[in-house]
Tab-separated table of C-alpha atoms and ligand atoms in Angstrom:
chain	number	residue	atom	x	y	z
A	19	UNK	CA	111.197	123.409	37.380
A	20	UNK	CA	108.733	120.408	38.060
A	21	UNK	CA	106.744	119.966	41.807
A	22	UNK	CA	109.522	118.164	43.074
A	23	UNK	CA	108.025	114.863	45.023
A	24	UNK	CA	109.453	116.508	48.646
A	25	UNK	CA	108.298	115.550	51.994
A	26	UNK	CA	106.899	118.216	54.118
A	27	UNK	CA	110.190	119.155	56.064
A	28	UNK	CA	112.152	119.375	52.926
A	29	UNK	CA	109.568	121.679	51.248
A	30	UNK	CA	109.698	123.881	54.450
A	31	UNK	CA	113.596	124.116	54.511
A	32	UNK	CA	113.758	124.589	50.615
A	33	UNK	CA	111.241	127.520	51.097
A	34	UNK	CA	113.232	129.057	53.713
A	35	UNK	CA	116.541	128.837	51.867
A	36	UNK	CA	114.911	130.630	48.800
A	37	UNK	CA	113.327	133.120	50.919
A	38	UNK	CA	116.697	134.314	52.620
A	39	UNK	CA	119.856	135.332	50.823
A	40	UNK	CA	122.351	133.696	53.392
A	41	UNK	CA	125.014	131.652	51.534
A	42	UNK	CA	125.387	128.813	54.415
A	43	UNK	CA	123.220	127.850	56.995
A	44	UNK	CA	124.296	126.128	60.076
A	45	UNK	CA	122.089	123.692	61.887
A	46	UNK	CA	120.717	126.144	64.302
A	47	UNK	CA	120.008	128.637	61.613
A	48	UNK	CA	117.793	126.228	59.916
A	49	UNK	CA	115.921	125.042	63.066
A	50	UNK	CA	115.322	128.740	63.734
A	51	UNK	CA	114.127	129.846	60.335
A	52	UNK	CA	111.802	126.468	60.119
A	53	UNK	CA	110.722	126.646	63.858
A	54	UNK	CA	112.096	123.337	64.404
A	55	UNK	CA	113.208	121.744	68.059
A	56	UNK	CA	114.469	118.752	66.835
A	57	UNK	CA	117.727	118.339	65.117
A	58	UNK	CA	117.250	115.116	63.432
A	59	UNK	CA	114.194	116.543	61.508
A	60	UNK	CA	116.687	119.241	60.180
A	61	UNK	CA	119.325	117.072	59.282
A	62	UNK	CA	117.176	114.444	57.721
A	63	UNK	CA	115.503	116.962	55.514
A	64	UNK	CA	118.811	118.733	54.739
A	65	UNK	CA	119.985	114.957	53.545
A	66	UNK	CA	116.576	114.411	51.517
A	67	UNK	CA	117.146	117.877	50.073
A	68	UNK	CA	120.923	116.962	49.362
A	69	UNK	CA	119.718	113.739	47.257
A	70	UNK	CA	117.294	115.865	45.178
A	71	UNK	CA	120.182	118.193	44.304
A	72	UNK	CA	118.797	121.179	45.933
A	73	UNK	CA	121.205	121.826	48.862
A	74	UNK	CA	124.913	120.829	49.321
A	75	UNK	CA	126.135	120.000	52.539
A	76	UNK	CA	129.642	120.722	53.995
A	77	UNK	CA	131.248	119.141	56.698
A	78	UNK	CA	134.180	120.033	58.620
A	79	UNK	CA	135.276	118.812	61.591
A	80	UNK	CA	136.732	121.019	64.481
A	81	UNK	CA	138.220	120.330	67.914
A	82	UNK	CA	136.271	122.315	70.465
A	83	UNK	CA	138.625	122.956	73.939
A	84	UNK	CA	136.378	123.163	76.559
A	85	UNK	CA	136.799	123.649	80.450
A	86	UNK	CA	136.875	120.671	82.421
A	87	UNK	CA	135.740	120.244	86.075
A	88	UNK	CA	138.712	121.945	87.504
A	89	UNK	CA	138.599	124.384	84.717
A	90	UNK	CA	135.129	125.493	85.775
A	91	UNK	CA	135.893	125.953	89.050
A	92	UNK	CA	139.034	127.975	88.274
A	93	UNK	CA	136.817	130.492	86.312
A	94	UNK	CA	134.319	130.564	89.472
A	95	UNK	CA	137.006	130.843	92.053
A	96	UNK	CA	140.204	131.326	90.462
A	97	UNK	CA	143.122	129.837	89.570
A	98	UNK	CA	145.179	128.118	92.300
A	99	UNK	CA	148.289	130.373	91.708
A	100	UNK	CA	145.936	133.532	91.356
A	101	UNK	CA	144.466	132.966	94.717
A	102	UNK	CA	147.952	132.253	96.031
A	103	UNK	CA	149.321	135.449	94.173
A	104	UNK	CA	146.465	137.579	95.564
A	105	UNK	CA	147.242	135.814	98.998
A	106	UNK	CA	150.810	137.137	99.110
A	107	UNK	CA	149.947	140.570	98.179
A	108	UNK	CA	147.406	140.832	100.812
A	109	UNK	CA	149.796	139.666	103.694
A	110	UNK	CA	152.899	141.456	105.195
A	111	UNK	CA	154.628	138.326	105.566
A	112	UNK	CA	153.918	135.811	102.896
A	113	UNK	CA	155.943	133.035	104.791
A	114	UNK	CA	155.749	129.254	103.526
A	115	UNK	CA	154.291	128.553	107.118
A	116	UNK	CA	151.594	131.004	106.824
A	117	UNK	CA	150.759	129.683	103.603
A	118	UNK	CA	150.111	126.182	104.669
A	119	UNK	CA	148.024	127.492	107.429
A	120	UNK	CA	145.614	129.561	104.483
A	121	UNK	CA	145.613	126.701	102.119
A	122	UNK	CA	144.709	123.004	102.309
A	123	UNK	CA	147.279	120.567	102.235
A	124	UNK	CA	146.232	119.546	98.651
A	125	UNK	CA	146.628	123.364	97.313
A	126	UNK	CA	149.649	124.342	99.264
A	127	UNK	CA	151.960	121.581	97.775
A	128	UNK	CA	151.099	122.225	94.338
A	129	UNK	CA	150.794	125.742	94.757
A	130	UNK	CA	154.070	126.352	95.783
A	131	UNK	CA	155.458	124.621	92.816
A	132	UNK	CA	152.906	126.922	90.622
A	133	UNK	CA	154.461	129.979	92.227
A	134	UNK	CA	158.060	129.063	91.442
A	135	UNK	CA	157.447	128.417	87.987
A	136	UNK	CA	155.960	131.760	87.703
A	137	UNK	CA	159.111	133.328	89.097
A	138	UNK	CA	158.421	133.265	92.950
A	139	UNK	CA	161.758	132.070	95.294
A	140	UNK	CA	161.762	131.225	98.887
A	141	UNK	CA	163.802	133.049	100.688
A	142	UNK	CA	164.385	132.215	104.775
A	143	UNK	CA	161.210	130.641	104.510
A	144	UNK	CA	159.858	133.954	102.859
A	145	UNK	CA	157.807	134.038	99.349
A	146	UNK	CA	159.496	136.438	97.546
A	147	UNK	CA	158.572	137.625	93.902
A	148	UNK	CA	161.643	139.410	91.905
A	149	UNK	CA	159.452	140.389	88.781
A	150	UNK	CA	155.908	141.197	89.737
A	151	UNK	CA	154.704	142.500	86.674
A	152	UNK	CA	155.373	139.387	84.323
A	153	UNK	CA	153.702	137.198	87.134
A	154	UNK	CA	150.690	139.488	86.869
A	155	UNK	CA	150.884	139.464	82.773
A	156	UNK	CA	151.352	135.719	82.876
A	157	UNK	CA	148.416	135.179	85.369
A	158	UNK	CA	146.178	137.775	82.946
A	159	UNK	CA	147.277	135.410	80.149
A	160	UNK	CA	146.217	132.291	81.742
A	161	UNK	CA	142.589	133.750	82.833
A	162	UNK	CA	141.986	135.113	79.556
A	163	UNK	CA	142.590	131.924	78.264
A	164	UNK	CA	140.291	130.081	80.394
A	165	UNK	CA	137.704	132.956	79.751
A	166	UNK	CA	137.640	132.419	76.251
A	167	UNK	CA	136.757	128.699	76.160
A	168	UNK	CA	135.100	126.818	74.629
A	169	UNK	CA	136.933	127.872	71.584
A	170	UNK	CA	138.105	126.413	68.326
A	171	UNK	CA	141.515	124.715	68.890
A	172	UNK	CA	142.499	126.875	65.652
A	173	UNK	CA	142.183	129.919	67.380
A	174	UNK	CA	143.962	129.447	70.824
A	175	UNK	CA	147.562	130.417	71.613
A	176	UNK	CA	149.547	127.343	71.460
A	177	UNK	CA	151.796	127.985	74.556
A	178	UNK	CA	148.549	128.604	76.519
A	179	UNK	CA	147.123	125.185	75.169
A	180	UNK	CA	150.600	123.337	76.071
A	181	UNK	CA	150.511	124.767	79.520
A	182	UNK	CA	146.884	123.856	80.409
A	183	UNK	CA	146.833	120.381	78.699
A	184	UNK	CA	149.667	119.370	81.123
A	185	UNK	CA	147.413	120.167	83.877
A	186	UNK	CA	145.014	118.003	85.430
A	187	UNK	CA	141.316	118.229	84.912
A	188	UNK	CA	141.387	121.965	83.688
A	189	UNK	CA	140.810	121.890	79.639
A	190	UNK	CA	139.497	119.052	77.554
A	191	UNK	CA	139.113	118.564	73.857
A	192	UNK	CA	136.076	117.518	71.715
A	193	UNK	CA	135.956	116.569	68.101
A	194	UNK	CA	132.760	118.198	66.703
A	195	UNK	CA	131.179	117.659	63.060
A	196	UNK	CA	129.874	120.902	61.731
A	197	UNK	CA	127.406	120.933	58.871
A	198	UNK	CA	126.431	123.632	56.606
A	199	UNK	CA	123.982	123.679	54.208
A	200	UNK	CA	123.921	126.086	50.941
A	201	UNK	CA	121.105	126.205	48.582
A	202	UNK	CA	122.074	125.139	45.014
A	203	UNK	CA	121.082	126.697	41.611
A	204	UNK	CA	118.421	123.826	40.801
A	205	UNK	CA	117.403	124.692	44.590
A	206	UNK	CA	116.487	128.152	43.758
A	207	UNK	CA	114.646	126.949	40.669
A	208	UNK	CA	111.938	125.254	42.218
A	209	UNK	CA	108.922	127.135	41.919
A	210	UNK	CA	107.893	128.111	45.588
A	211	UNK	CA	104.121	127.714	44.944
A	212	UNK	CA	105.048	124.207	44.491
A	213	UNK	CA	106.763	124.172	48.130
A	214	UNK	CA	103.425	124.467	50.170
A	215	UNK	CA	103.229	121.833	52.530
A	216	UNK	CA	101.094	118.603	52.303
A	217	UNK	CA	98.694	117.328	54.814
A	218	UNK	CA	100.522	114.861	56.617
A	219	UNK	CA	98.254	111.711	57.928
A	220	UNK	CA	99.021	110.301	60.829
A	221	UNK	CA	95.848	108.042	61.395
A	222	UNK	CA	94.130	106.399	58.661
A	223	UNK	CA	90.375	106.382	58.837
A	224	UNK	CA	87.558	104.493	57.005
A	225	UNK	CA	86.791	108.005	55.382
A	226	UNK	CA	90.435	108.579	54.071
A	227	UNK	CA	90.516	105.096	52.608
A	228	UNK	CA	86.740	105.496	50.752
A	229	UNK	CA	87.984	108.876	48.858
A	230	UNK	CA	90.937	109.110	46.667
A	231	UNK	CA	92.665	111.515	48.953
A	232	UNK	CA	95.148	108.822	50.440
A	233	UNK	CA	96.583	108.525	46.736
A	234	UNK	CA	98.393	111.825	47.403
A	235	UNK	CA	98.328	112.309	50.952
A	236	UNK	CA	101.591	112.098	52.722
A	237	UNK	CA	101.703	110.004	55.679
A	238	UNK	CA	103.838	110.565	58.925
A	239	UNK	CA	106.658	108.124	58.956
A	240	UNK	CA	107.364	105.896	61.706
A	241	UNK	CA	110.832	106.425	63.506
A	242	UNK	CA	111.869	102.953	63.566
A	243	UNK	CA	115.165	104.164	65.249
A	244	UNK	CA	113.354	105.261	68.400
A	245	UNK	CA	113.335	103.735	71.941
A	246	UNK	CA	110.404	101.955	72.906
A	247	UNK	CA	109.308	99.865	75.420
A	248	UNK	CA	108.952	96.039	74.622
A	249	UNK	CA	105.796	94.473	74.889
A	250	UNK	CA	105.726	91.994	77.851
A	251	UNK	CA	103.995	88.581	77.551
A	252	UNK	CA	103.713	85.270	79.106
A	253	UNK	CA	106.855	83.167	78.163
A	254	UNK	CA	107.998	79.900	79.669
A	255	UNK	CA	111.109	80.364	82.578
A	256	UNK	CA	114.238	79.740	80.523
A	257	UNK	CA	114.787	76.190	82.500
A	258	UNK	CA	111.460	75.060	81.503
A	259	UNK	CA	112.214	76.157	77.781
A	260	UNK	CA	115.448	74.278	78.043
A	261	UNK	CA	113.764	71.151	79.510
A	262	UNK	CA	111.357	71.435	76.313
A	263	UNK	CA	114.240	71.473	73.795
A	264	UNK	CA	116.347	68.573	75.131
A	265	UNK	CA	113.147	66.481	75.083
A	266	UNK	CA	112.632	67.420	71.349
A	267	UNK	CA	116.490	66.598	70.813
A	268	UNK	CA	115.856	63.125	72.217
A	269	UNK	CA	112.174	62.381	70.982
A	270	UNK	CA	114.207	63.169	67.305
A	271	UNK	CA	116.813	60.947	68.241
A	272	UNK	CA	114.046	57.962	69.186
A	273	UNK	CA	113.715	57.988	72.617
A	274	UNK	CA	110.548	57.930	74.781
A	275	UNK	CA	110.476	59.459	77.976
A	276	UNK	CA	110.368	58.069	81.104
A	277	UNK	CA	108.647	60.010	84.037
A	278	UNK	CA	108.912	58.568	87.638
A	279	UNK	CA	108.753	59.285	91.384
A	280	UNK	CA	111.310	60.900	93.445
A	281	UNK	CA	110.953	58.770	96.647
A	282	UNK	CA	112.669	55.837	95.964
A	283	UNK	CA	114.316	53.035	98.101
A	284	UNK	CA	118.173	52.968	98.466
A	285	UNK	CA	117.584	49.175	97.035
A	286	UNK	CA	116.814	50.652	93.977
A	287	UNK	CA	118.778	53.963	94.181
A	288	UNK	CA	121.902	51.579	94.853
A	289	UNK	CA	121.569	48.427	95.790
A	290	UNK	CA	120.370	47.315	92.172
A	291	UNK	CA	123.143	49.355	90.979
A	292	UNK	CA	125.753	47.492	92.732
A	293	UNK	CA	127.054	50.682	95.006
A	294	UNK	CA	128.398	48.832	98.108
A	295	UNK	CA	126.297	49.160	101.400
A	296	UNK	CA	128.963	51.172	103.015
A	297	UNK	CA	129.645	53.361	99.849
A	298	UNK	CA	130.423	56.938	101.194
A	299	UNK	CA	127.812	58.753	99.182
A	300	UNK	CA	124.855	56.436	101.050
A	301	UNK	CA	125.873	58.427	104.545
A	302	UNK	CA	123.290	60.656	105.987
A	303	UNK	CA	125.301	63.587	104.841
A	304	UNK	CA	125.150	62.764	101.434
A	305	UNK	CA	121.414	61.502	100.893
A	306	UNK	CA	118.448	62.403	102.032
A	307	UNK	CA	116.713	59.697	103.905
A	308	UNK	CA	113.078	59.664	104.650
A	309	UNK	CA	111.920	59.543	108.295
A	310	UNK	CA	108.290	58.594	107.412
A	311	UNK	CA	107.715	56.172	106.136
A	312	UNK	CA	110.800	54.591	107.487
A	313	UNK	CA	110.978	51.550	105.606
A	314	UNK	CA	109.326	50.595	101.843
A	315	UNK	CA	108.945	46.964	101.455
A	316	UNK	CA	110.604	45.232	98.579
A	317	UNK	CA	110.444	41.489	97.793
A	318	UNK	CA	112.658	39.125	99.314
A	319	UNK	CA	113.439	37.469	96.075
A	320	UNK	CA	114.527	40.775	94.714
A	321	UNK	CA	116.795	41.561	97.437
A	322	UNK	CA	118.032	37.689	97.810
A	323	UNK	CA	119.579	38.463	94.394
A	324	UNK	CA	121.149	41.926	95.211
A	325	UNK	CA	122.432	39.792	98.507
A	326	UNK	CA	124.210	37.240	96.609
A	327	UNK	CA	125.610	39.629	94.026
A	328	UNK	CA	126.675	41.899	96.658
A	329	UNK	CA	128.011	39.412	98.686
A	330	UNK	CA	130.270	37.225	96.589
A	331	UNK	CA	129.276	38.268	92.896
A	332	UNK	CA	126.251	35.360	92.482
A	333	UNK	CA	126.652	33.697	89.231
A	334	UNK	CA	128.179	36.828	87.157
A	335	UNK	CA	131.925	35.592	88.018
A	336	UNK	CA	132.021	38.824	90.140
A	337	UNK	CA	133.975	38.810	93.605
A	338	UNK	CA	131.435	40.948	94.832
A	339	UNK	CA	132.174	43.600	97.688
A	340	UNK	CA	132.203	40.944	100.423
A	341	UNK	CA	130.428	41.486	103.641
A	342	UNK	CA	127.015	41.140	104.810
A	343	UNK	CA	124.101	42.581	102.504
A	344	UNK	CA	121.399	44.301	104.714
A	345	UNK	CA	117.826	44.034	103.710
A	346	UNK	CA	116.713	46.804	106.026
A	347	UNK	CA	119.453	49.100	104.268
A	348	UNK	CA	117.747	48.561	100.945
A	349	UNK	CA	114.082	48.837	102.190
A	350	UNK	CA	115.186	52.291	103.554
A	351	UNK	CA	113.316	55.553	101.536
A	352	UNK	CA	114.891	58.205	100.485
A	353	UNK	CA	114.836	60.995	97.796
A	354	UNK	CA	116.601	59.850	94.793
A	355	UNK	CA	120.073	61.107	94.427
A	356	UNK	CA	120.308	60.604	90.671
A	357	UNK	CA	117.555	59.471	87.863
A	358	UNK	CA	119.562	56.284	86.970
A	359	UNK	CA	117.070	54.710	89.582
A	360	UNK	CA	114.539	54.857	87.247
A	361	UNK	CA	115.827	53.747	84.335
A	362	UNK	CA	117.253	50.565	86.042
A	363	UNK	CA	113.546	49.735	87.034
A	364	UNK	CA	112.377	50.304	83.612
A	365	UNK	CA	114.735	47.737	82.479
A	366	UNK	CA	113.765	45.516	85.545
A	367	UNK	CA	109.987	45.619	84.222
A	368	UNK	CA	111.531	45.354	80.427
A	369	UNK	CA	114.461	43.268	80.402
A	370	UNK	CA	113.948	41.631	77.271
A	371	UNK	CA	113.031	44.517	75.136
A	372	UNK	CA	115.527	46.753	73.086
A	373	UNK	CA	114.856	50.566	74.041
A	374	UNK	CA	115.708	53.748	73.832
A	375	UNK	CA	114.335	55.871	77.152
A	376	UNK	CA	115.440	59.224	78.402
A	377	UNK	CA	114.099	61.329	81.247
A	378	UNK	CA	114.920	64.849	82.690
A	379	UNK	CA	114.157	65.063	86.171
A	380	UNK	CA	114.949	66.295	89.510
A	381	UNK	CA	117.043	64.594	92.114
A	382	UNK	CA	118.211	65.522	95.591
A	383	UNK	CA	121.640	65.519	97.300
A	384	UNK	CA	122.942	67.236	100.446
A	385	UNK	CA	124.977	69.731	99.114
A	386	UNK	CA	125.603	72.838	100.624
A	387	UNK	CA	124.335	75.501	98.370
A	388	UNK	CA	126.828	77.726	96.408
A	389	UNK	CA	127.774	78.927	93.254
A	390	UNK	CA	127.784	75.630	91.303
A	391	UNK	CA	125.911	73.463	93.796
A	392	UNK	CA	122.142	73.070	94.600
A	393	UNK	CA	120.545	70.177	97.116
A	394	UNK	CA	117.750	69.543	94.621
A	395	UNK	CA	118.629	69.704	90.918
A	396	UNK	CA	117.879	68.028	87.429
A	397	UNK	CA	119.421	65.021	85.894
A	398	UNK	CA	119.410	64.348	82.052
A	399	UNK	CA	119.279	60.677	82.049
A	400	UNK	CA	119.175	58.245	79.045
A	401	UNK	CA	119.584	54.389	78.421
A	402	UNK	CA	120.185	52.459	74.733
A	403	UNK	CA	119.361	49.071	75.464
A	404	UNK	CA	119.849	46.565	72.275
A	405	UNK	CA	121.630	43.850	70.822
A	406	UNK	CA	125.032	44.901	69.817
A	407	UNK	CA	125.253	48.092	71.360
A	408	UNK	CA	128.794	49.279	72.251
A	409	UNK	CA	130.658	52.128	73.628
A	410	UNK	CA	131.352	53.687	69.894
A	411	UNK	CA	127.431	53.834	70.243
A	412	UNK	CA	127.370	55.845	73.432
A	413	UNK	CA	129.675	58.090	72.403
A	414	UNK	CA	128.285	59.041	69.118
A	415	UNK	CA	124.736	59.049	70.766
A	416	UNK	CA	126.126	61.809	73.318
A	417	UNK	CA	127.923	63.648	70.751
A	418	UNK	CA	124.856	63.994	68.568
A	419	UNK	CA	123.019	65.073	71.492
A	420	UNK	CA	125.313	67.884	72.586
A	421	UNK	CA	125.816	68.764	68.751
A	422	UNK	CA	121.991	69.239	68.544
A	423	UNK	CA	121.960	71.613	71.596
A	424	UNK	CA	124.749	73.488	70.099
A	425	UNK	CA	127.535	72.167	71.754
A	426	UNK	CA	129.715	70.261	68.695
A	427	UNK	CA	132.754	69.775	70.602
A	428	UNK	CA	132.484	66.937	73.164
A	429	UNK	CA	134.896	64.616	74.527
A	430	UNK	CA	134.965	61.508	76.970
A	431	UNK	CA	137.187	60.787	79.471
A	432	UNK	CA	137.550	57.571	81.835
A	433	UNK	CA	135.969	57.558	84.736
A	434	UNK	CA	134.627	55.177	87.465
A	435	UNK	CA	130.803	54.365	88.397
A	436	UNK	CA	130.293	51.021	90.620
A	437	UNK	CA	127.313	50.467	88.036
A	438	UNK	CA	129.299	50.856	84.704
A	439	UNK	CA	132.024	49.046	82.878
A	440	UNK	CA	133.827	50.997	81.064
A	441	UNK	CA	132.829	54.318	82.760
A	442	UNK	CA	133.220	57.435	80.949
A	443	UNK	CA	132.727	61.250	81.968
A	444	UNK	CA	131.540	63.740	79.138
A	445	UNK	CA	133.269	66.940	78.762
A	446	UNK	CA	132.045	69.799	76.293
A	447	UNK	CA	134.062	72.702	75.399
A	448	UNK	CA	132.762	76.040	76.256
A	449	UNK	CA	134.810	79.380	75.775
A	450	UNK	CA	137.887	77.488	75.432
A	451	UNK	CA	137.418	75.251	78.284
A	452	UNK	CA	136.443	71.672	78.734
A	453	UNK	CA	133.481	71.119	81.064
A	454	UNK	CA	132.386	68.057	82.711
A	455	UNK	CA	128.733	67.896	82.326
A	456	UNK	CA	127.964	64.323	83.600
A	457	UNK	CA	129.021	60.465	83.493
A	458	UNK	CA	128.187	57.650	81.188
A	459	UNK	CA	128.953	53.880	80.885
A	460	UNK	CA	127.729	50.328	80.157
A	461	UNK	CA	125.970	48.863	82.895
A	462	UNK	CA	127.882	45.794	84.380
A	463	UNK	CA	126.822	42.091	84.827
A	464	UNK	CA	126.520	42.935	88.368
A	465	UNK	CA	123.550	45.325	87.455
A	466	UNK	CA	122.186	43.893	84.752
A	467	UNK	CA	122.200	39.736	85.016
A	468	UNK	CA	120.158	39.908	88.437
A	469	UNK	CA	117.292	41.703	86.527
A	470	UNK	CA	117.420	38.960	83.623
A	471	UNK	CA	118.988	41.640	81.174
A	472	UNK	CA	120.805	40.057	78.168
A	473	UNK	CA	121.848	43.145	75.668
A	474	UNK	CA	123.996	45.713	76.771
A	475	UNK	CA	122.816	48.544	78.271
A	476	UNK	CA	124.292	52.295	77.503
A	477	UNK	CA	123.662	54.700	80.399
A	478	UNK	CA	124.494	58.124	81.089
A	479	UNK	CA	123.232	60.747	83.585
A	480	UNK	CA	124.084	64.436	83.190
A	481	UNK	CA	123.231	67.793	84.964
A	482	UNK	CA	120.604	69.653	83.562
A	483	UNK	CA	121.818	73.247	85.481
A	484	UNK	CA	125.190	72.816	84.182
A	485	UNK	CA	123.918	72.932	80.670
A	486	UNK	CA	121.845	75.845	81.570
A	487	UNK	CA	124.577	77.765	82.969
A	488	UNK	CA	126.462	77.147	79.485
A	489	UNK	CA	123.417	78.202	77.362
A	490	UNK	CA	122.505	81.152	79.373
A	491	UNK	CA	125.856	82.060	80.240
A	492	UNK	CA	125.565	82.086	84.061
A	493	UNK	CA	128.279	81.897	86.255
A	494	UNK	CA	126.098	81.082	89.249
A	495	UNK	CA	123.645	78.238	89.394
A	496	UNK	CA	121.265	80.261	92.097
A	497	UNK	CA	120.226	82.711	89.038
A	498	UNK	CA	117.822	80.261	87.796
A	499	UNK	CA	115.785	79.669	90.676
A	500	UNK	CA	115.527	82.955	92.589
A	501	UNK	CA	112.821	84.534	90.513
A	502	UNK	CA	114.277	87.449	89.341
A	503	UNK	CA	111.991	88.911	87.132
A	504	UNK	CA	113.976	91.389	85.106
A	505	UNK	CA	116.514	88.712	84.508
A	506	UNK	CA	113.731	86.396	83.403
A	507	UNK	CA	112.338	89.142	80.786
A	508	UNK	CA	115.610	89.368	79.453
A	509	UNK	CA	116.321	85.835	78.723
A	510	UNK	CA	116.662	84.603	75.208
A	511	UNK	CA	113.725	82.244	73.608
A	512	UNK	CA	115.686	79.129	73.576
B	612	LIG	N1	124.488	58.340	87.921
B	612	LIG	C1	125.688	58.884	87.705
B	612	LIG	C2	125.692	60.427	88.338
B	612	LIG	O1	124.646	60.867	89.108
B	612	LIG	C3	125.794	59.506	86.273
B	612	LIG	C4	125.865	58.057	85.300
B	612	LIG	C5	124.562	57.453	84.860
B	612	LIG	C6	127.057	57.473	85.198
B	612	LIG	C7	124.553	56.374	84.080
B	612	LIG	C8	126.929	56.161	84.276
B	612	LIG	C9	125.758	55.464	83.931
B	612	LIG	O2	126.530	61.153	88.118
């Protein structure tokens, strides 16, 4: 027989099987003969030899009946019925009352039931056994049964098995695959001279590579199935990674990024957007106003335009909001409540040039912190201004954006914002539910005309953290900001 191309463990196992006349080998016998401790090595070697046709493997599935928690206790301190029976025989008058004193509640109740099954009856408050020897023999049978465990299902008495299966926690069964290996005639025919083990190389050295020795060497295999530690390295926070992805999606769609300050005037944040000066969202409880400075100057000319729009609609044909417009209110500094404050200023500076602009930036609202709200969060804002821009184009743009982010199902629903007409709410489908992610619309003439904008402006503003919750599968928005290192390490690379 030719020298087979065997690995060391296979050589060792085959050699042992040749040396010993045993007709079949259990796993333990192989481990023992080969001086191995690792079962996986033995199973692997057996498998390899089987592939070469040198051994055959036999598998039987057996069901082992073993002691469960209560069964082990019964072995240690006796079955409940045994203990009751012993007690009955140790006292002069085994009354129910005495039993309740000597055994705990949870034992006394079921215990009496067990005794009755065994043939004990209650007579005038006393426990009486009619056939003591029958009881003794049943108890012996039960004890013997438990003491014989663990055992193969087939070897056990069926009525005992049925009895103990009905009782809680005494026994349980476990299916096991038992493998045995036998050497085949071609296995026997391999010359044992050829079964000398090779030197196994676990480290490659320059010397080894310089000679020809590596050609015939056996290398220690890596077990790629073993658990290992994940190498840790620096990485972007998932929020930052998401922002980067959003940036690249917008850049890909031909947008340029706008970055601007978050300290703004109420004038730009609200008045320019035709939000009435008595709008509830402008109240102190919804908006963070600055104490210092208490005023940021805006030009009278600009405020004059807003004033006329707000009071009576100016030249737009709108009726405006009525009332009287306050320059003081317009000049109050605040932390921006939305990033629309920045796109509108961009338009004011570039009223005539067609553009596509986006931003991903921080906004502030006086929100109580909970599972879905933070006082500081981010918006994904964008505008498209160009001749002929229309609602269809707005919807398509938003759908394209979300599709690129991995959410192909998007729908829009009518909504209301003081600065757009029509106004939309954007929803995406996630886990079968529609989730609102933001608002959009076409700026009203009350917004565009005072700034000298002539083409239609499509605009939208969407929550970034909401999107992050979808992408990362979160049910609590705060997770994004608590710097939980373990969680951060586990986040997928976006
Ligand atoms: N600014 C709005 C918000 O904060 C969103 C929006 C932006 C709506 C632009 C319409 C147009 O919810």
